[in-house]
Short mmCIF file of C-alpha atoms (C1' of nucleotides) in Angstrom, two decimals:
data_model
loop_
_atom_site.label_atom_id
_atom_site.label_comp_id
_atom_site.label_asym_id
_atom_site.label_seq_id
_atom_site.Cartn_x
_atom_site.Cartn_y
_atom_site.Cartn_z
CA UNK A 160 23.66 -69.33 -61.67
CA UNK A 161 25.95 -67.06 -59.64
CA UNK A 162 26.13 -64.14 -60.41
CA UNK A 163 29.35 -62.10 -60.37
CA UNK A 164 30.61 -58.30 -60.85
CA UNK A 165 32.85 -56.48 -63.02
CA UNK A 166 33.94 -52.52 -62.40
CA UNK A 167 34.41 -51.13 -66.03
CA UNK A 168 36.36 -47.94 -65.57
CA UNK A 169 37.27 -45.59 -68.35
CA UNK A 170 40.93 -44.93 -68.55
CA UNK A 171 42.27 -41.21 -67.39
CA UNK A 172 38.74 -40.38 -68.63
CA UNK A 173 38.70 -36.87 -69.05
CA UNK A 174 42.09 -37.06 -70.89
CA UNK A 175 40.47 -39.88 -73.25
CA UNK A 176 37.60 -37.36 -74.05
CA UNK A 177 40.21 -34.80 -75.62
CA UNK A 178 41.96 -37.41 -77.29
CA UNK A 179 39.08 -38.46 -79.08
CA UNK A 180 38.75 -35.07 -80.84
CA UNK A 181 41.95 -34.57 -81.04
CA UNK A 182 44.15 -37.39 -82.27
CA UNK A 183 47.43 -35.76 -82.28
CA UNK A 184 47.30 -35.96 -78.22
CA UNK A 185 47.51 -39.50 -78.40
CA UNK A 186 51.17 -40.81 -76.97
CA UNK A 187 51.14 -37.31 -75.89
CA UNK A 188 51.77 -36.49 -72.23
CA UNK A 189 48.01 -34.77 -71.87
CA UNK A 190 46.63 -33.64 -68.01
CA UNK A 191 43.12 -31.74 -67.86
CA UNK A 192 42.79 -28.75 -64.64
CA UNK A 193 39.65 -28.85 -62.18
CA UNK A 194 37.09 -25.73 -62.03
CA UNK A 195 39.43 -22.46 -62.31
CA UNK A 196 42.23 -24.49 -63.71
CA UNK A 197 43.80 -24.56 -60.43
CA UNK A 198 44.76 -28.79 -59.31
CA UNK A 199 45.36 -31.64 -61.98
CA UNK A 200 42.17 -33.87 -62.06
CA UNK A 201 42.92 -35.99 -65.32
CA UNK A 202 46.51 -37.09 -66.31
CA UNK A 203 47.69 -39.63 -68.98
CA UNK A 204 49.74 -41.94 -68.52
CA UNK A 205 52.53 -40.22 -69.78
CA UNK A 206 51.93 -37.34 -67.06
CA UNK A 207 51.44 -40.12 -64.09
CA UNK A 208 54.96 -41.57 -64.39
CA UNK A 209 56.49 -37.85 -64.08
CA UNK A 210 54.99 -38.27 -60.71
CA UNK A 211 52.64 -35.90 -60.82
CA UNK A 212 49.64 -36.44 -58.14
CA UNK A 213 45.77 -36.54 -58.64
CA UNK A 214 44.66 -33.22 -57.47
CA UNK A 215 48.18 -31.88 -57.46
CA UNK A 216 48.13 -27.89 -57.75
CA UNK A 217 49.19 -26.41 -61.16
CA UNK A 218 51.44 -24.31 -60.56
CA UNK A 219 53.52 -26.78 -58.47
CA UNK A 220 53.74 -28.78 -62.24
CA UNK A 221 54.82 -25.57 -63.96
CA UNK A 222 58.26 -26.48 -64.58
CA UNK A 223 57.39 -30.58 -65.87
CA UNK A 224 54.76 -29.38 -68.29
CA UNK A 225 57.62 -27.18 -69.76
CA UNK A 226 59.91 -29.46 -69.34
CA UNK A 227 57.93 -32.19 -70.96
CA UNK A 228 55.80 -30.44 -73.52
CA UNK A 229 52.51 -31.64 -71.47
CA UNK A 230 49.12 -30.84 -73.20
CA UNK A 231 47.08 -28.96 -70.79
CA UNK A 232 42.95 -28.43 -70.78
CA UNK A 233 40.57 -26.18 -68.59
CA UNK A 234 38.04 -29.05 -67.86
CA UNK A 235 34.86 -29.20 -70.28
CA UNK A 236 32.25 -31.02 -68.33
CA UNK A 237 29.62 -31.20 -71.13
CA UNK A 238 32.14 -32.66 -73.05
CA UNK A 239 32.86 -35.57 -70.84
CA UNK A 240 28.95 -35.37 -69.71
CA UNK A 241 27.81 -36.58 -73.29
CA UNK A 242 30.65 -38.77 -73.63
CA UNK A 243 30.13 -40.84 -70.87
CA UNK A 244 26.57 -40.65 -71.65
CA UNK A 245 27.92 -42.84 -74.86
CA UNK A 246 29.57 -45.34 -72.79
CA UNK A 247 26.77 -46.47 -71.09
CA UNK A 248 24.54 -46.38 -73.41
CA UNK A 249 27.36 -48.92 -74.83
CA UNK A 250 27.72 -50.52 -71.61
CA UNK A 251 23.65 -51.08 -71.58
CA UNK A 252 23.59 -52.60 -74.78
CA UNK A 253 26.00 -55.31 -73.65
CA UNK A 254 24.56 -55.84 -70.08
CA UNK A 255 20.99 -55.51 -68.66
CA UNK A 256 22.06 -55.52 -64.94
CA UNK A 257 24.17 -52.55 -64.86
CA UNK A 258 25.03 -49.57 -62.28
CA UNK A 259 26.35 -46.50 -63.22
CA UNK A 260 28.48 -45.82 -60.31
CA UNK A 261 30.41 -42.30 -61.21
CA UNK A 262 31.12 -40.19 -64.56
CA UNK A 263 33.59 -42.90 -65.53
CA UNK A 264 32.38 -46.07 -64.11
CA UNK A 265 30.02 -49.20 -64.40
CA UNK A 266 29.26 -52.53 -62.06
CA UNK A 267 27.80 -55.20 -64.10
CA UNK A 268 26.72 -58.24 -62.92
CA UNK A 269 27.67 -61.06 -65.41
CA UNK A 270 26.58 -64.67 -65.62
CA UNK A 271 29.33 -67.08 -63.80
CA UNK A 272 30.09 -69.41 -66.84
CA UNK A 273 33.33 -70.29 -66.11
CA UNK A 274 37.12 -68.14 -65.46
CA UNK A 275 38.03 -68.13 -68.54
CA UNK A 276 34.44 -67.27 -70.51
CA UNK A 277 34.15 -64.59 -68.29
CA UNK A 278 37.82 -62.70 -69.04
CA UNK A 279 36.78 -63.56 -72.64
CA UNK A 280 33.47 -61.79 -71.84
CA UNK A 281 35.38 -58.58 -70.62
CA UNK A 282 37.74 -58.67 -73.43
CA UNK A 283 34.67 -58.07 -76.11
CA UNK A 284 33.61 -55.67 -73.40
CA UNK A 285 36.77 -53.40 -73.98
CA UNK A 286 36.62 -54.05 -77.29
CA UNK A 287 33.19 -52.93 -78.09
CA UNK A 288 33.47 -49.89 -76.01
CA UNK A 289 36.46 -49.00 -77.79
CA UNK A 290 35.09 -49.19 -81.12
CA UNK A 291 31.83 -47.59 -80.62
CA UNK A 292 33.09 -44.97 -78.47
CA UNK A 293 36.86 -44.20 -79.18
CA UNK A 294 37.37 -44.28 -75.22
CA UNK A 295 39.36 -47.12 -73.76
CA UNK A 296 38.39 -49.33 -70.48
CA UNK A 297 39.54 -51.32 -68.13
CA UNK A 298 37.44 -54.29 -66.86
CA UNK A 299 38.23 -55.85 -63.07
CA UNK A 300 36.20 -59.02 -62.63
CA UNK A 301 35.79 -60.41 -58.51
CA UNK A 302 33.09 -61.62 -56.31
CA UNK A 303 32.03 -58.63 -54.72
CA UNK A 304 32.34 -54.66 -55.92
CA UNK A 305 34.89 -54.42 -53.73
CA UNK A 306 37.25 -57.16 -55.07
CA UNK A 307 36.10 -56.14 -58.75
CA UNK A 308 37.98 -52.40 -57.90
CA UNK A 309 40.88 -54.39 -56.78
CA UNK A 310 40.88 -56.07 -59.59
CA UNK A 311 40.11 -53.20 -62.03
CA UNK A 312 43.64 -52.00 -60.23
CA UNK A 313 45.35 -55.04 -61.41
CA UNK A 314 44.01 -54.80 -64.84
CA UNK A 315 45.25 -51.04 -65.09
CA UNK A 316 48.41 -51.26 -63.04
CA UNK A 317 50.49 -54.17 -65.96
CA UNK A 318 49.50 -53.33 -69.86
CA UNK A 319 50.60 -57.31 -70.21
CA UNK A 320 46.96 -57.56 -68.42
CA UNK A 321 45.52 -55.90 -71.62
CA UNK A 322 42.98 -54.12 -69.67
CA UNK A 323 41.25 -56.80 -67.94
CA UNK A 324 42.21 -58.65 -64.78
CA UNK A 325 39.48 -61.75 -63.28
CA UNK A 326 39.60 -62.61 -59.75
CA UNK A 327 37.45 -65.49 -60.04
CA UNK A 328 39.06 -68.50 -58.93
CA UNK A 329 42.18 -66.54 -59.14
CA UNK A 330 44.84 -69.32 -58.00
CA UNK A 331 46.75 -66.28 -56.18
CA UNK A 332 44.30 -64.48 -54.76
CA UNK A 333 46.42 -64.19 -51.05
CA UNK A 334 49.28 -63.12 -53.41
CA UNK A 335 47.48 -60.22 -54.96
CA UNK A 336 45.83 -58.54 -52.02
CA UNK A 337 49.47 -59.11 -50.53
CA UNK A 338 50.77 -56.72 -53.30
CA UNK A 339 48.37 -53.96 -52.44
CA UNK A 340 48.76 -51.09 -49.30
CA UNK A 341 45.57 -51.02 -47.40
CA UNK A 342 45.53 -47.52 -48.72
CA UNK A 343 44.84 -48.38 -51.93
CA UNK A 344 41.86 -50.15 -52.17
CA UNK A 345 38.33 -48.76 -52.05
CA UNK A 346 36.26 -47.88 -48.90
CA UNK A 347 39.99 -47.09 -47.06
CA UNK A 348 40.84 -43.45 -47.08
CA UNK A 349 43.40 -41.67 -45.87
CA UNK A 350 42.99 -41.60 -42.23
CA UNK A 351 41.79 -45.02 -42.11
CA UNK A 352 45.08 -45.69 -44.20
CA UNK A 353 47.27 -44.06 -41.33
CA UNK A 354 45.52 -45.45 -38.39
CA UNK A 355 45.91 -48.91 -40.01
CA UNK A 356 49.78 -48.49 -40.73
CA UNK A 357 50.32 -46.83 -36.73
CA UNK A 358 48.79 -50.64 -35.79
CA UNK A 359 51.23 -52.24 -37.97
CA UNK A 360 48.57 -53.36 -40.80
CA UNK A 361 50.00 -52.44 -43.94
CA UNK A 362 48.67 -54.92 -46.42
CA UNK A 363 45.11 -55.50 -47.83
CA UNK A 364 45.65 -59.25 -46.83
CA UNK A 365 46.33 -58.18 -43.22
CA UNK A 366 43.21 -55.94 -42.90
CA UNK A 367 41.33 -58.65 -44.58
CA UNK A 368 42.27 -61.25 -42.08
CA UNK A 369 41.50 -58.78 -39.23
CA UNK A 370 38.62 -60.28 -36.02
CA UNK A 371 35.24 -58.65 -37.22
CA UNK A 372 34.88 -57.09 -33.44
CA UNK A 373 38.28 -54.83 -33.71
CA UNK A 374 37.29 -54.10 -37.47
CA UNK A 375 33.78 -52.71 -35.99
CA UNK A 376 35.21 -50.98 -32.90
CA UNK A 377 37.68 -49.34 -34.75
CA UNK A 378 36.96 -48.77 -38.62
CA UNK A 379 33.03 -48.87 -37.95
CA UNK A 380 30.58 -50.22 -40.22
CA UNK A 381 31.99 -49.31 -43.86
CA UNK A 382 35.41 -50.75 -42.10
CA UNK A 383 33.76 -54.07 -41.54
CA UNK A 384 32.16 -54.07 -44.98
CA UNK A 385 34.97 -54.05 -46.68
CA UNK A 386 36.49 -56.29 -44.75
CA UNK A 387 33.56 -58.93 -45.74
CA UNK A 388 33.90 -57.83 -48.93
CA UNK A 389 37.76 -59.04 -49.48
CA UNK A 390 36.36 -62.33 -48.22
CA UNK A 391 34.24 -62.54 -50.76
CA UNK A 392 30.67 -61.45 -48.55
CA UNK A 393 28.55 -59.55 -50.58
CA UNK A 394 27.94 -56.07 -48.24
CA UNK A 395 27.12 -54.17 -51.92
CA UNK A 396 24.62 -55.32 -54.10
CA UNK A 397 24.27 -53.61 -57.59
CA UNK A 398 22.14 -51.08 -57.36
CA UNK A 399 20.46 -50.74 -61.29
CA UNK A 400 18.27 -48.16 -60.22
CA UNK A 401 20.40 -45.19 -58.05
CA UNK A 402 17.91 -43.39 -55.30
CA UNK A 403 16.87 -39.77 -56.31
CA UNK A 404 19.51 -37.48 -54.97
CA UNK A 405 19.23 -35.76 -51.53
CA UNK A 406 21.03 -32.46 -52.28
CA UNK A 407 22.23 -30.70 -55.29
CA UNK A 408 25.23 -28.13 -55.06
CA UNK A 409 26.48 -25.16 -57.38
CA UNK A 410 29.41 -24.10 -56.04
CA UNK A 411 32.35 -22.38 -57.25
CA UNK A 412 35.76 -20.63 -56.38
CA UNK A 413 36.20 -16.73 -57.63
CA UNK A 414 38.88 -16.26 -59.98
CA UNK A 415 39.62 -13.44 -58.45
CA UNK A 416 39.18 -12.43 -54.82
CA UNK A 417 35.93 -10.86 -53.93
CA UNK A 418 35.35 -7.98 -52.02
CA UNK A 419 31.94 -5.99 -52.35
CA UNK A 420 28.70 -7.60 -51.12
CA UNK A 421 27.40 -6.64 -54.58
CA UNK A 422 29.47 -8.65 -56.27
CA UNK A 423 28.75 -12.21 -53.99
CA UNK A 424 24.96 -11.17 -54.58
CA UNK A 425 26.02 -11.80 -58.33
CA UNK A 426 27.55 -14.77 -57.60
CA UNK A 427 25.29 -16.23 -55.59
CA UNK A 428 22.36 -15.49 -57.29
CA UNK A 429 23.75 -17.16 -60.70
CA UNK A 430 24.64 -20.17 -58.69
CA UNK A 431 20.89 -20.86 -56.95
CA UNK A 432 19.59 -20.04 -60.90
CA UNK A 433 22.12 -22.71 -62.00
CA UNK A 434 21.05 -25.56 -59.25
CA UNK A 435 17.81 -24.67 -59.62
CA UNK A 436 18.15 -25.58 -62.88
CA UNK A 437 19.78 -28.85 -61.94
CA UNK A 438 16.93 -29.94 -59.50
CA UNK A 439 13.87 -29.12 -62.18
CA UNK A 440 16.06 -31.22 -64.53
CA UNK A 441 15.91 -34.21 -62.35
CA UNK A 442 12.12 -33.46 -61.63
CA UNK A 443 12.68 -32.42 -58.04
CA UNK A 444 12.06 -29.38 -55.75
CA UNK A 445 13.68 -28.63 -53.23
CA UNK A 446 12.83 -28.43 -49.09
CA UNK A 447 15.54 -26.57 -48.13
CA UNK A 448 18.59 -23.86 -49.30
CA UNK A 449 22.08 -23.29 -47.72
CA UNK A 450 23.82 -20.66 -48.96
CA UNK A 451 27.23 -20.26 -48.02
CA UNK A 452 30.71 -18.41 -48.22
CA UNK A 453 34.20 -18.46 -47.46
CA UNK A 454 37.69 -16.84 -47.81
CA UNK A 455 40.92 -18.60 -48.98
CA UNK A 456 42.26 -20.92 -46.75
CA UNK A 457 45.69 -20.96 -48.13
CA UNK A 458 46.17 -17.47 -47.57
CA UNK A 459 47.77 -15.73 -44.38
CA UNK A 460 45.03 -13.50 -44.44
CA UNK A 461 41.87 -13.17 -41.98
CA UNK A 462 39.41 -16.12 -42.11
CA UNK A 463 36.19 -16.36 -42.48
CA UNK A 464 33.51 -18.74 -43.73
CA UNK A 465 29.71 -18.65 -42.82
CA UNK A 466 26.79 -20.36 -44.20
CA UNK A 467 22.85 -19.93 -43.33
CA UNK A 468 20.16 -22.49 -43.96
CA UNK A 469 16.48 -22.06 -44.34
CA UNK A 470 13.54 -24.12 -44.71
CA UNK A 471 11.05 -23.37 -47.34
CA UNK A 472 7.12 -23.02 -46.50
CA UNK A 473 6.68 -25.29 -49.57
CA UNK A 474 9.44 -27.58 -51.67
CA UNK A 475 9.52 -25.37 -54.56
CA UNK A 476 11.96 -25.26 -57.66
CA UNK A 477 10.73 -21.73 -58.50
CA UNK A 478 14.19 -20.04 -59.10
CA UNK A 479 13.08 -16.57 -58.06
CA UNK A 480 11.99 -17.80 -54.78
CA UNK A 481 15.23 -19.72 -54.48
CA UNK A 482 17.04 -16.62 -55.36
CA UNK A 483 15.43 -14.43 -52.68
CA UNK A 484 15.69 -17.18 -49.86
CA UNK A 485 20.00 -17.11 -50.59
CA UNK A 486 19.89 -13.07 -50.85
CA UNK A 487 18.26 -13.09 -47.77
CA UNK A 488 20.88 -15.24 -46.17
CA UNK A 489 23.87 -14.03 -47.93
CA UNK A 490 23.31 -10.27 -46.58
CA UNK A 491 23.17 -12.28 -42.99
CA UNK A 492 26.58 -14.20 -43.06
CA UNK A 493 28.46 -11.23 -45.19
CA UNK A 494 31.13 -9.50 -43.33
CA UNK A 495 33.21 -6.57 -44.85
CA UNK A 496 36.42 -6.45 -44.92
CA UNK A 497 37.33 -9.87 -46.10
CA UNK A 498 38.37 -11.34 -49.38
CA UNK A 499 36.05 -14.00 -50.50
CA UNK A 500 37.74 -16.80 -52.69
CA UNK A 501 34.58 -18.94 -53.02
CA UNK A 502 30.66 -19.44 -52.19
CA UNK A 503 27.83 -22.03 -53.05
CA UNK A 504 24.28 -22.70 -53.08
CA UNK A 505 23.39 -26.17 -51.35
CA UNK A 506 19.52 -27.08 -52.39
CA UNK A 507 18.36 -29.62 -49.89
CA UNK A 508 15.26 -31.83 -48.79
CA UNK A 509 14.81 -33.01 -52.49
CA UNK A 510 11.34 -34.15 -53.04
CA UNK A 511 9.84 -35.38 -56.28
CA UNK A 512 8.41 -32.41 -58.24
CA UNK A 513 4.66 -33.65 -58.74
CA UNK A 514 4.64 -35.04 -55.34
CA UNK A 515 5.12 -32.00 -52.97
CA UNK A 516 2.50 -31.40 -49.77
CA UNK A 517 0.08 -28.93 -50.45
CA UNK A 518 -0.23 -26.22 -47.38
CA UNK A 519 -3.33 -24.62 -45.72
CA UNK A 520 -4.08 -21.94 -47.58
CA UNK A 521 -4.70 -23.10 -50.55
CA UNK A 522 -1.17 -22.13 -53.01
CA UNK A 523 -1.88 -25.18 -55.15
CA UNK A 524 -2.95 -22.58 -58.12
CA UNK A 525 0.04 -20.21 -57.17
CA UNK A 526 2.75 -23.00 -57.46
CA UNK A 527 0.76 -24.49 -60.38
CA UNK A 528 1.63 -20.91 -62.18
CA UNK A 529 5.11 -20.89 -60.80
CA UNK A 530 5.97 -23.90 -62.42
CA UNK A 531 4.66 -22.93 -65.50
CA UNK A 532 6.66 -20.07 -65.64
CA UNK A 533 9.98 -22.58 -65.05
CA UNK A 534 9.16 -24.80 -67.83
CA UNK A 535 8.85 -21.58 -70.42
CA UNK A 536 12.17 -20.41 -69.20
CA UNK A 537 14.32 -23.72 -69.12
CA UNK A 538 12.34 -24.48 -72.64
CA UNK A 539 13.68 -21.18 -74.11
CA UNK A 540 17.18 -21.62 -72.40
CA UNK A 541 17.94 -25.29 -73.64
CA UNK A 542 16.25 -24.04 -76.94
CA UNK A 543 18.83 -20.91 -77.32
CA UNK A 544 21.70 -21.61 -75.09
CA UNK A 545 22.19 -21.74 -71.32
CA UNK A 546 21.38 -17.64 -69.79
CA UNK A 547 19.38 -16.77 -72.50
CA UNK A 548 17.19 -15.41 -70.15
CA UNK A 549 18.48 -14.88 -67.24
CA UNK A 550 17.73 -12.67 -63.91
CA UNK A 551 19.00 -9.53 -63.56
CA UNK A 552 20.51 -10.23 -60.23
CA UNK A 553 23.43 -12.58 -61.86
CA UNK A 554 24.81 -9.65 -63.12
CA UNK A 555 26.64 -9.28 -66.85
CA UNK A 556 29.80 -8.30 -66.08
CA UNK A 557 31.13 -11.15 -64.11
CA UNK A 558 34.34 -10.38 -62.67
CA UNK A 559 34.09 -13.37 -60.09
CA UNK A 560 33.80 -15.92 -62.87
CA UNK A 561 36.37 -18.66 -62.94
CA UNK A 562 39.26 -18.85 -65.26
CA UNK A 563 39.18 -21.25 -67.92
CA UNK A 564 41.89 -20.74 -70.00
CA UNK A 565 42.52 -23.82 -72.23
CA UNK A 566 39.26 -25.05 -72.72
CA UNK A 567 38.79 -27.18 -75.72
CA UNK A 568 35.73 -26.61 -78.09
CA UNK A 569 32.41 -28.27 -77.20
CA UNK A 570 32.75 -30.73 -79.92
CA UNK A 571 30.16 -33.54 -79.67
CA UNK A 572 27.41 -31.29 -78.07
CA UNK A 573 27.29 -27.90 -80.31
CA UNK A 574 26.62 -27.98 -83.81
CA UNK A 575 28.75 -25.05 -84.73
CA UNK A 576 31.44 -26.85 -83.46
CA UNK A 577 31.64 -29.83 -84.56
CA UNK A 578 34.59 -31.51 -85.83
CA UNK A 579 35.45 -30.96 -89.20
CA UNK A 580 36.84 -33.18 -91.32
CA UNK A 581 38.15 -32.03 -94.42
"C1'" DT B 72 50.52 -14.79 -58.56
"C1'" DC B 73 48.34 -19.76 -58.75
"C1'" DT B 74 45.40 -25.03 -54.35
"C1'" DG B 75 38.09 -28.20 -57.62
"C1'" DG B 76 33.38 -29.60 -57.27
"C1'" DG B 77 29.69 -32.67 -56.08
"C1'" DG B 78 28.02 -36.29 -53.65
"C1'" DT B 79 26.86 -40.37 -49.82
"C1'" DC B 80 26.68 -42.79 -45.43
"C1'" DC B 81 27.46 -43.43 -40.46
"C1'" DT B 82 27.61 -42.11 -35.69
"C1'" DA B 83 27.32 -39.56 -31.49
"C1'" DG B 84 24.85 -36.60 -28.92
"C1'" DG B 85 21.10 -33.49 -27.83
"C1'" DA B 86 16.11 -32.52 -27.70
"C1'" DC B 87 11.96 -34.25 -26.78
"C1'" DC B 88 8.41 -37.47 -25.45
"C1'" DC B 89 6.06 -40.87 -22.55
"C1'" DT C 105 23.22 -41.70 -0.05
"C1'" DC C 106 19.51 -41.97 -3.54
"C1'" DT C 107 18.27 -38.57 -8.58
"C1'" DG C 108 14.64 -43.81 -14.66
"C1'" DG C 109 14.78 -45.57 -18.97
"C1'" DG C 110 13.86 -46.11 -23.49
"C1'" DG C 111 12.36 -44.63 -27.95
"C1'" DT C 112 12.54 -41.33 -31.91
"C1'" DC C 113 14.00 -37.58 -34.46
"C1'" DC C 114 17.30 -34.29 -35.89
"C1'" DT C 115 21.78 -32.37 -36.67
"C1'" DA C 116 26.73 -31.76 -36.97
"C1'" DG C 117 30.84 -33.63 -38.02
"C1'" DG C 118 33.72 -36.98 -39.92
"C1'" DA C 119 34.78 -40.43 -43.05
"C1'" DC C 120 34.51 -42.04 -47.62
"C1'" DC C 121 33.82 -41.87 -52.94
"C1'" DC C 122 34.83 -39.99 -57.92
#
DNA sequence: TCTGGGGTCCTAGGACCC
DNA sequence: TCTGGGGTCCTAGGACCC
């Protein structure tokens, strides 16, 4: 039987999460603020038809969320962490081929048993999700993962579509990727957007029915694919079990502008403790560390960013040693004089922890020890809270730390903060 | 005053080798 | 005047995604 996908795609996500705990948001205009509350990454509804742009800066919205009463949160990633956590484990229960494409999204795969069965199929879907998660969804049914997005689109752009839109056999099908800008659609960014609209192609039905030579010369591979893909040529299979990531990244911008090279080492060294963490989590260690730092860009002030990469003798996950590696390349890319607005630590090479080579001289016993030491420290840190322990290098005062000013409580992770319901 | 963070893939070009 | 050719590996940069 032919198989064929679906995208479901959690609705202004982050905004959902809040709403969940929070009830009185709903028919509320709500938006929720990236890292240091500084662009709009989640907006309701409400907030999208005041026109206000994904990633638009805040403080360019000042006067609307005045003007409108709009809800505003400091992001709370361990909030929407467990809850989409809770959606798939929905999502699994109803599907066995499924990929977890991004914080918000699924592909399944569901059995071809007809147009109509299947939009039934995605109806129970939503509903189910709904119910057992509080979070609403939107399911787009098509051929490929391409034409399942566009679909998802459809299903989220007219509420008379009651959150699912089917592609399959769709009697209009020329009609809908008519209606769409080439810009909109996934695998076609922004330049590829404007180069396409300076050749006259404005329409998702034009770039579809491109020659696959010109789409190759001049969109390249990923061009082409999607191409195939709004013809209904599979260039994406689901992918149920995602590769082991490559790199892993802690990176943040100051709240403040930073100045003294003692203060970056602070920084820094709390970031490569906090990817370190990340990679043990997923069982890795890492090959490789790039440490790097920059000033504001948006400022008319003197520029500067830097970064410095180094190998290590042995993948290791050993936070000290990941420490020392970035201090060592932080004191060679600092400059005085400038005001640093943000830095990172960029652990690369990722190898599977049990799996790493062993070296000449024997260390096998050394990084047997070393590891040993990591588990006692991330055991004691989930078992008492994040920085429990935590190096003396990362500082306690903190000055660079980001600003998170309307950050809602923790609610489904942290027992003392639980909902209550009275 | 105030502008996020974390990823992937593809390609061109250089280094190096035979 | 003529000044190989092909393979592999690595890296940087650019494009894309959420």
């Amino acid at each position: 039987m032919k198989k064929i996908f679906s995208l479901v795609d959690c609705n202004n996500f982050y905004v959902s999460c809040e709403r969940v705990f929070n009830p009185k948001l709903r028919n509320q205009p709500v938006m929720v603020l990236s890292n240091n509350d500084g662009c709009v990454v989640a907006r309701s509804n409400e907030v999208k038809k005041m026109g206000v742009r994904m990633g638009a800066p805040v403080f360019e919205c000042r006067a609307l969320i005045k003007k409108h009463r709009v809800e505003v949160f400091s992001s709370n990633y361990t909030l929407y962490a467990d809850m989409s956590e809770r959606v798939m484990h929905t999502l699994s229960r109803l599907c066995a081929d499924m990929e977890i494409y991004s914080i918000d999204e699924a592909f399944l795969l569901l059995e071809d048993r007809g147009r109509e069965r299947l939009t039934a199929h995605a109806q129970k879907i939503r509903k189910m999700v709904y119910q057992w998660t509080g979070i609403p969804v939107s399911v787009g049914i098509g051929t490929t993962k391409t034409l399942a997005k566009i679909a998802n689109k459809m299903a989220k752009r007219d509420p008379a579509n009651d959150g699912v839109f089917n592609l399959v056999r769709h009697n209009r099908l020329d009609a809908v990727l008519s209606s769409l800008e080439v810009g909109d659609i996934w695998g076609i960014g922004p330049k590829h957007a404007h180069f396409l609209y300076r050749h006259r192609i404005r329409t998702v039905k034009e770039l579809c029915d491109l020659p696959d030579e010109w789409l190759k010369k001049q969109l390249r591979l990923p061009g082409l694919r999607t191409a195939l893909e709004l013809r209904g040529v599979v260039c994406y299979p689901l992918e149920k079990n995602r590769a082991p990531k490559k790199n892993t990244a802690t990176t943040r911008s100051f709240g403040q502008p930073v100045t003294q090279l003692r203060e970056l080492e602070e920084a820094v060294a709390s970031f490569a403790t906090r990817v370190a963490e990340k990679i043990r989590w997923d069982g890795q260690s890492a090959g490789s560390v790039l440490v790097f730092l920059g000033t504001n860009r948006f400022k008319k002030e003197p520029q500067y960013f830097n970064s410095h990469f180094t190998k290590f003798k042995t993948p290791t996950g050993y936070t000290p040693d990941i420490i020392a590696q970035t201090m060592t390349g932080l004191h060679k890319i600092f400059r005085a004089g400038y005001n640093y607005k943000k830095a990172g630590v960029i652990l690369g090479g990722l190898v599977p922890a049990d799996r790493y080579q062993k070296d000449f001289f024997g260390e096998t016993a050394l990084v047997e020890k070393k590891r040993a030491v990591m588990e006692a420290l991330d055991a004691i840190n989930t078992r008492f809270g994040s920085d429990t322990l935590q190096y003396a290098t990362a500082g306690f005062k903190k000055n660079w730390q980001m600003r998170q000013a309307r950050r809602s409580a923790p609610f489904s992770t942290s027992w003392n903060q639980t909902l209550k319901v009275s």
